[in-house]
Coordinates of C-alpha atoms and ligand atoms in Angstrom, one line a residue:
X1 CA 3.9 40.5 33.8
X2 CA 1.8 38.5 36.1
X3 CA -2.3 38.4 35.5
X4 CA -4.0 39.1 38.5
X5 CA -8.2 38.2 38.5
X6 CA -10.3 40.6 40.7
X7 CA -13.4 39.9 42.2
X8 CA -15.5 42.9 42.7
X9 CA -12.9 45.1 41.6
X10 CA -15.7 47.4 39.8
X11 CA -16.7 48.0 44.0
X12 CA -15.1 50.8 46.9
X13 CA -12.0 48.5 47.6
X14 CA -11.8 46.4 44.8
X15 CA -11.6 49.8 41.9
X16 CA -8.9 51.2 44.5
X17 CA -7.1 47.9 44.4
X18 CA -7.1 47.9 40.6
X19 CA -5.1 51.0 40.6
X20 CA -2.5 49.9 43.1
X21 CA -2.1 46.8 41.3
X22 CA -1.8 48.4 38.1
X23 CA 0.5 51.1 39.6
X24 CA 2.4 47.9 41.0
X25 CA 2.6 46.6 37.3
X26 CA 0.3 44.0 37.2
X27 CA -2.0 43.2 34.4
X28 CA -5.7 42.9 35.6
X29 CA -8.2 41.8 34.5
X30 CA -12.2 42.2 36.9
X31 CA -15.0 40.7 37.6
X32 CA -18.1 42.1 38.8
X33 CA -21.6 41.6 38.6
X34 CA -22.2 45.3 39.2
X35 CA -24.6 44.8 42.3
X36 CA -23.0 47.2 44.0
X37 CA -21.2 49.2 41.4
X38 CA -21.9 51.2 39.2
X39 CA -21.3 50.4 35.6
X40 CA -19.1 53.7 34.7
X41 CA -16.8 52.5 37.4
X42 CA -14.5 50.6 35.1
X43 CA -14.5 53.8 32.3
X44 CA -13.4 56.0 35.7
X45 CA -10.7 53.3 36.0
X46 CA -9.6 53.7 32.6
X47 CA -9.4 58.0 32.8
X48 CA -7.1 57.1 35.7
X49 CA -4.6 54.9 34.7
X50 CA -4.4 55.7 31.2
X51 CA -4.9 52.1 29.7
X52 CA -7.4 49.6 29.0
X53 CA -9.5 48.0 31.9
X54 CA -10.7 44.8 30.8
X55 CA -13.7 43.7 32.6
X56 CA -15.7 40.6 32.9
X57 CA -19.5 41.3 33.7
X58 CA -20.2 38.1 35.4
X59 CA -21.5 36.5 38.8
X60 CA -18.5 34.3 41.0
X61 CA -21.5 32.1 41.4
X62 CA -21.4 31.5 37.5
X63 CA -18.9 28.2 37.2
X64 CA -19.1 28.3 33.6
X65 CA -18.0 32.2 33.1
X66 CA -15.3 31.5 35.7
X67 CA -14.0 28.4 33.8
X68 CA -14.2 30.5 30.6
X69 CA -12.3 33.2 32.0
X70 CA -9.6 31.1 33.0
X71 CA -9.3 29.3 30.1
X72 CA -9.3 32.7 28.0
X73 CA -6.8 34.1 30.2
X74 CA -3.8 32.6 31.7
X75 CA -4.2 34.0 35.5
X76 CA -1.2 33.8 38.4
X77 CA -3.3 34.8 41.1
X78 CA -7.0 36.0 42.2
X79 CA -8.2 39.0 44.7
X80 CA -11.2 38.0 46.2
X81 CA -13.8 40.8 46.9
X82 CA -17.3 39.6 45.5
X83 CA -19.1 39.7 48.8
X84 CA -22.1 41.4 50.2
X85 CA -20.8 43.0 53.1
X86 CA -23.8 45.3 55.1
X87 CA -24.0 43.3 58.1
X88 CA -27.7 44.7 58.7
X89 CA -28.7 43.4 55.6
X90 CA -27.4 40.2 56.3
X91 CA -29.4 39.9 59.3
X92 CA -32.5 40.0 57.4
X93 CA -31.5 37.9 54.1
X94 CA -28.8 35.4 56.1
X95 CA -29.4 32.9 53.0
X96 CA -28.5 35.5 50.6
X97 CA -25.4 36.3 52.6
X98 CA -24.4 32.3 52.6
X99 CA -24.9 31.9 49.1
X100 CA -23.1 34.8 47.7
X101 CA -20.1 34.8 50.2
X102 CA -19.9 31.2 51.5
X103 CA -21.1 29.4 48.0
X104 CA -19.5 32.4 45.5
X105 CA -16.3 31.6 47.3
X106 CA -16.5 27.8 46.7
X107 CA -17.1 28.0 43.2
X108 CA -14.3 30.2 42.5
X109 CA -11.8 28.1 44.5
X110 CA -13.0 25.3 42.7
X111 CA -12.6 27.1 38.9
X112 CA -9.3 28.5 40.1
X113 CA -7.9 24.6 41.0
X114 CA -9.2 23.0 38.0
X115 CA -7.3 25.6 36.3
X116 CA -4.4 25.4 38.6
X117 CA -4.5 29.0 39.7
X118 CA -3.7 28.7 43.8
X119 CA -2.5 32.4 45.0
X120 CA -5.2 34.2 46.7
X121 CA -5.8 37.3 48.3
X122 CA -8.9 37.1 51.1
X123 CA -11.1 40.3 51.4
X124 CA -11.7 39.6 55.1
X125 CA -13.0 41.4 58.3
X126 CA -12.2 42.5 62.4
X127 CA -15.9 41.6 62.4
X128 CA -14.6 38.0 62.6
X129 CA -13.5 39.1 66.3
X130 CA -16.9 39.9 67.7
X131 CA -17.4 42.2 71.0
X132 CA -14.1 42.0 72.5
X133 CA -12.9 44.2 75.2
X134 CA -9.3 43.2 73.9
X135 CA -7.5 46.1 72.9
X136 CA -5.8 46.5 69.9
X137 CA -6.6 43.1 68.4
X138 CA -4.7 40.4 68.2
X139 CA -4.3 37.8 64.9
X140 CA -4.5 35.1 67.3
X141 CA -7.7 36.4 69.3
X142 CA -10.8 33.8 69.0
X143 CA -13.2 34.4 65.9
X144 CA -17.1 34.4 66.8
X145 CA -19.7 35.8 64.7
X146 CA -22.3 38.5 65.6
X147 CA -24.2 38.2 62.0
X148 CA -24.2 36.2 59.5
X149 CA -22.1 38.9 57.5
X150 CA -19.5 38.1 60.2
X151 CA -20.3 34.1 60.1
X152 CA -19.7 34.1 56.1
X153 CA -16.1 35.4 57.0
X154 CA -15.5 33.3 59.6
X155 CA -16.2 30.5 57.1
X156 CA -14.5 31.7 54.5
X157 CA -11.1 31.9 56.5
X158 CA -11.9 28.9 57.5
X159 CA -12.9 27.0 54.2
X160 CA -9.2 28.8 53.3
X161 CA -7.8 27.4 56.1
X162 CA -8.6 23.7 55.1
X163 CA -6.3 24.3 51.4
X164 CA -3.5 21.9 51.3
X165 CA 0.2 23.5 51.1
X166 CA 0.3 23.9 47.0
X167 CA -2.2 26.9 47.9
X168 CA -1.0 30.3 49.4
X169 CA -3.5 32.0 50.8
X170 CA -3.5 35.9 52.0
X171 CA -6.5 36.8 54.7
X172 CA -6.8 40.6 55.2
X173 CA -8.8 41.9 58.1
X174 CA -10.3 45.1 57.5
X175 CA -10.8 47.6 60.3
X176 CA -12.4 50.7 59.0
X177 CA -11.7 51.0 55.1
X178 CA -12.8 55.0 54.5
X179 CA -11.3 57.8 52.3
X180 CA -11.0 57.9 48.3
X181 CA -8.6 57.9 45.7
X182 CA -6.0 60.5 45.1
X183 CA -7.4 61.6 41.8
X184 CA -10.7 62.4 43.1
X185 CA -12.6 60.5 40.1
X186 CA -13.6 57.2 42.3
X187 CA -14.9 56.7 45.8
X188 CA -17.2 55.5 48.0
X189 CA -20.4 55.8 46.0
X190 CA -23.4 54.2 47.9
X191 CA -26.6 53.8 46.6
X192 CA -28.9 54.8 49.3
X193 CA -28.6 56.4 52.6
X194 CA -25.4 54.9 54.3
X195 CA -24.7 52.5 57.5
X196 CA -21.2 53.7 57.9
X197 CA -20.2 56.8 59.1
X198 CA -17.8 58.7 56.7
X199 CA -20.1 58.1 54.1
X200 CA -22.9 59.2 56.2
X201 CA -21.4 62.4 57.1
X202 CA -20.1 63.0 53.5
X203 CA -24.1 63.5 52.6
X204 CA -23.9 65.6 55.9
X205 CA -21.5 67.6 54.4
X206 CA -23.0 68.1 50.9
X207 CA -26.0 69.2 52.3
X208 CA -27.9 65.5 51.3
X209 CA -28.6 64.5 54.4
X210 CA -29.8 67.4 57.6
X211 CA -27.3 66.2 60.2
X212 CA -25.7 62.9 61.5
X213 CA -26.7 61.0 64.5
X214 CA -24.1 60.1 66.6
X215 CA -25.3 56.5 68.3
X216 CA -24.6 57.2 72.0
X217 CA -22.1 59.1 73.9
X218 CA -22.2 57.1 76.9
X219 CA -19.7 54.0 76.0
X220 CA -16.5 54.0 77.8
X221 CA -14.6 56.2 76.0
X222 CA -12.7 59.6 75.7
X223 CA -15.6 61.7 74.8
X224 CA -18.4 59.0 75.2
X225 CA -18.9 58.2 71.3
X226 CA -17.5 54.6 69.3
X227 CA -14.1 53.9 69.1
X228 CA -13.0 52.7 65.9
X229 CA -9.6 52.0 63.6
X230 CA -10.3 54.2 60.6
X231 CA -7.7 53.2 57.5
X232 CA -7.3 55.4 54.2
X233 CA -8.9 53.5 51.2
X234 CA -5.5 54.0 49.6
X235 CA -3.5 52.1 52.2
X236 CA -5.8 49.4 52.6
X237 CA -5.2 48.9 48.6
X238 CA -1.2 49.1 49.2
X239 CA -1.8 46.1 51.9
X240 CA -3.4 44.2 49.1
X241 CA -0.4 44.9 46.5
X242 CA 1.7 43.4 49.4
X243 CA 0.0 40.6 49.9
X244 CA 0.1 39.5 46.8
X245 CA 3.6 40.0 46.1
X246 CA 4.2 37.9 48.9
X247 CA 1.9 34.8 47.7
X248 CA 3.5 34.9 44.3
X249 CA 7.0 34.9 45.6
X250 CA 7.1 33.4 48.8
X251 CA 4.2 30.4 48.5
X252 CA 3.6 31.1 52.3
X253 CA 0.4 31.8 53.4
X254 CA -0.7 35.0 56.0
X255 CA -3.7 36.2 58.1
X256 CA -3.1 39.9 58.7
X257 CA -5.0 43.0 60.5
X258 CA -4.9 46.1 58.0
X259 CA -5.7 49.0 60.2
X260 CA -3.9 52.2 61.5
X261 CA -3.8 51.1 65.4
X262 CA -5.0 54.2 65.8
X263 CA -8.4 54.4 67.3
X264 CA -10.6 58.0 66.3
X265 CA -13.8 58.7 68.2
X266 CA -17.4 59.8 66.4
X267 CA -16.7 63.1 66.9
X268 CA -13.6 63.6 66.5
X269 CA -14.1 61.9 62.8
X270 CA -16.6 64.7 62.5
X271 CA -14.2 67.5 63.9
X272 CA -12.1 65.9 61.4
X273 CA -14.7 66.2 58.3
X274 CA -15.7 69.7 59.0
X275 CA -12.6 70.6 59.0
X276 CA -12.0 69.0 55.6
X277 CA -15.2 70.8 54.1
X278 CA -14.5 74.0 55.9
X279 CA -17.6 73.3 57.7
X280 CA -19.9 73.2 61.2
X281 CA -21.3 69.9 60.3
X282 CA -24.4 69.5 62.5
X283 CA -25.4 66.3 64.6
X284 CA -27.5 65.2 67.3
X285 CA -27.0 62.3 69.7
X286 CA -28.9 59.4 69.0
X287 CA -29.7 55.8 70.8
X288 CA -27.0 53.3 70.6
X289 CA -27.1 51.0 67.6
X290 CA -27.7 47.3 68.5
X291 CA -25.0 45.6 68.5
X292 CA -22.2 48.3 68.0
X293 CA -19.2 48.0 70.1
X294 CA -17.4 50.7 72.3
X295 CA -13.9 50.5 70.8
X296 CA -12.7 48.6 67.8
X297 CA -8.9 48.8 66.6
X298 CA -6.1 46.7 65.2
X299 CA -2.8 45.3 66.5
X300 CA -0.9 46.1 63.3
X301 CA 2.5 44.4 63.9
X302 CA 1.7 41.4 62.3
X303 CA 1.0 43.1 58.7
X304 CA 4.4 45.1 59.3
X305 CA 6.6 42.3 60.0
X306 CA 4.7 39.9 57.5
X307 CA 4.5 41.6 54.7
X308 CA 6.1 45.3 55.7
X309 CA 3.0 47.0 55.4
X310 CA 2.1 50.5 57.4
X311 CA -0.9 52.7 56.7
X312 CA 0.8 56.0 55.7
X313 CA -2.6 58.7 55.9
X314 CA -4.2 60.1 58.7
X315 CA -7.4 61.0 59.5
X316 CA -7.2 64.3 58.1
X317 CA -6.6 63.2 54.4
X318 CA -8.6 60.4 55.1
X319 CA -11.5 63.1 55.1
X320 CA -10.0 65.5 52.1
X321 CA -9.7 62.9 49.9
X322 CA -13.3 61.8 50.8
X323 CA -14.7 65.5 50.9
X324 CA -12.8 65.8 47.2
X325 CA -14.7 63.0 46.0
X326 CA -18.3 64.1 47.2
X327 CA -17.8 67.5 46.2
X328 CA -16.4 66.9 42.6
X329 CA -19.3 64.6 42.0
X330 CA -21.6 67.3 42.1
X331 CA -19.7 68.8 39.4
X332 CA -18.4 66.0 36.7
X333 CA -20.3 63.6 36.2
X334 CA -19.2 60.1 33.7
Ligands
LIG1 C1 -18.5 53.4 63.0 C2 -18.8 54.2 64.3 C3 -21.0 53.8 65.0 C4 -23.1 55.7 61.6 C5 -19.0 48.3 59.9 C6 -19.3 46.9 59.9 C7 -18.0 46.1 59.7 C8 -17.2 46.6 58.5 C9 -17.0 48.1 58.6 C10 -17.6 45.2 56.6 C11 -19.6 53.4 65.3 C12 -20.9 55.2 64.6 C13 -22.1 55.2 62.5 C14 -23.9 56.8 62.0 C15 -22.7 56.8 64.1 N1 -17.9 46.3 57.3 N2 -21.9 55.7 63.7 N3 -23.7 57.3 63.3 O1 -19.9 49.5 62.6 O2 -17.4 49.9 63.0 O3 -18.2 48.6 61.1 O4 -18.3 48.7 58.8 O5 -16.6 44.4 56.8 O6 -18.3 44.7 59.4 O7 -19.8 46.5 61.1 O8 -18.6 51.0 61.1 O9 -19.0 53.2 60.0 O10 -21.0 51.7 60.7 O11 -19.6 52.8 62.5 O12 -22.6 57.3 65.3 O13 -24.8 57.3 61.3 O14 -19.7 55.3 63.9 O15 -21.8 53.7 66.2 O16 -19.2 53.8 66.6 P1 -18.6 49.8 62.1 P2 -19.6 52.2 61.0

């Protein structure tokens, strides 16, 4: 059975991962400095699939706890998702964002060669695309940054990129990751009030927050409100499965989109939620937010053909299994 390392796999993508791989029959084995997770994540895991989750509490900027983890543990492949990832954040702490994301990734391709470990699976970003009015995107369309959140991923493909051909290297562009898992005992879980819009309405929708805002209805669009490429947590997880079934048997490299190609409006993700909570969610329109685009979705050929990947769920279990999540947590708690 092949031992695969995750990152971050305590986090939103990186716990759903876990299941998939584990579902895939991997053995796993995380690890997460639990900056953004919270520590009864891992127990959660373990309710879920039944076994043991072993977990590593550790830093990727820690050499010595990586090299001890691959000496302990005889690894065939690593997914990489120990990032920060709020692109406002990064705007205000860009050294922060270098550090953990450019240097974090170093270090770990670095442990991982001198223990000859070189499969891995790239948490990457459409962010690398910046404002493009080219629509669905492209693999092949230019990268430029419009934060240093975006900059760090642009880097890290690129540092990736630079691996000689013993490596094999999966990048995965993330459109929209929203949605929870299945079981309804892990989801999106963030600390404070959220940037990103399904969470944002979830609090919405459990009466946590008054209303949402919606940030301008006069782009060039349907209804007037952002375009974006919403995929189901779930799916997103499945890519990841893929991908690295492909590194470990194939030794080829891939840069993939994972997104629907399916673009959903503000409101209608909204129409979509209240439906979900049986609901008349409130919201007012709001000024634009700075540097937000009008539309944003994928060209999702390359994922199918490369590694025969489609997102399965639609909008409207995106937002059940998200509403089940919320909901439930009011009621069990870990
Ligand atoms: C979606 C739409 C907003 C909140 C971000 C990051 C990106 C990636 C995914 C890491 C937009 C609108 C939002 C609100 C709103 N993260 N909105 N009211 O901006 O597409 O992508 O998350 O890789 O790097 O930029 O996602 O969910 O913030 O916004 O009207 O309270 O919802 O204007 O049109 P975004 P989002």
């Amino acid at each position: 059975m092949a031992k695969i390392l995750l990152t971050g796999g305590a986090g939103y993508i990186g716990s759903h991962t876990y299941l998939a791989l584990i579902e895939a029959g991997y053995d796993v084995v995380i690890l997460d400095n639990f900056s953004n997770a919270k520590t009864d994540v891992p127990a959660r895991l373990g309710d879920i699939s039944g076994g043991k989750v072993h977990v590593f509490e550790g830093d990727v900027l820690d050499r010595a706890l990586l090299d001890e983890l691959f000496s302990t543990h005889t690894i065939d492949g690593v997914v990489h998702f120990a990032a920060r990832k709020a692109v406002g954040e990064s705007v205000a702490k860009p050294l922060d964002y270098m550090h953990t994301n450019v240097g974090g990734l170093l270090n770990l391709l670095a442990a991982m060669d001198g223990a000859g470990v070189r499969r891995i699976v790239f948490s990457s970003s459409a962010t690398v695309y910046g404002d493009t009015n080219v629509q669905p995107i492209p693999e092949d369309h230019p990268r430029t940054y419009t934060s240093p959140y975006a900059f760090t991923k642009i880097a890290g493909e690129q540092i990736l990129e630079q691996l000689p051909d013993n490596w094999a290297v999966g990048i995965l562009r993330y459109f929209n990751p929203v949605g929870a898992h299945r079981s309804a005992i892990i989801g999106e879980d963030p600390e404070d009030t959220p940037n990103n819009l399904v969470p944002y309405i979830a609090k919405v929708a459990t009466g946590e927050l008054p209303e949402l805002g919606v940030f301008g209805d006069d782009y060039d669009t349907p209804d007037g409100t952002g375009v974006r490429d919403y995929i189901h947590v779930e799916d997103l997880a499945d890519g990841h499965v893929l991908s690295l079934n492909a590194l470990l048997e194939t030794g080829e490299s891939h840069t993939v989109n994972l997104g629907t190609g399916q673009g959903s409006s503000v409101l209608e993700v909204l129409k979509a939620y209240s439906d979900a909570s049986g609901q008349n969610l409130p919201h007012r329109i709001a000024p634009r937010r700075d540097g937000d685009v009008a539309v944003l979705t994928a060209r999702p050929d390359a994922a199918k053909a490369t590694l025969g990947f489609e997102a399965k769920r639609s909008l409207a279990d995106m937002c059940k299994s998200s509403w089940a999540w919320v909901s439930g947590q009011r009621r069990n708690t870990h």
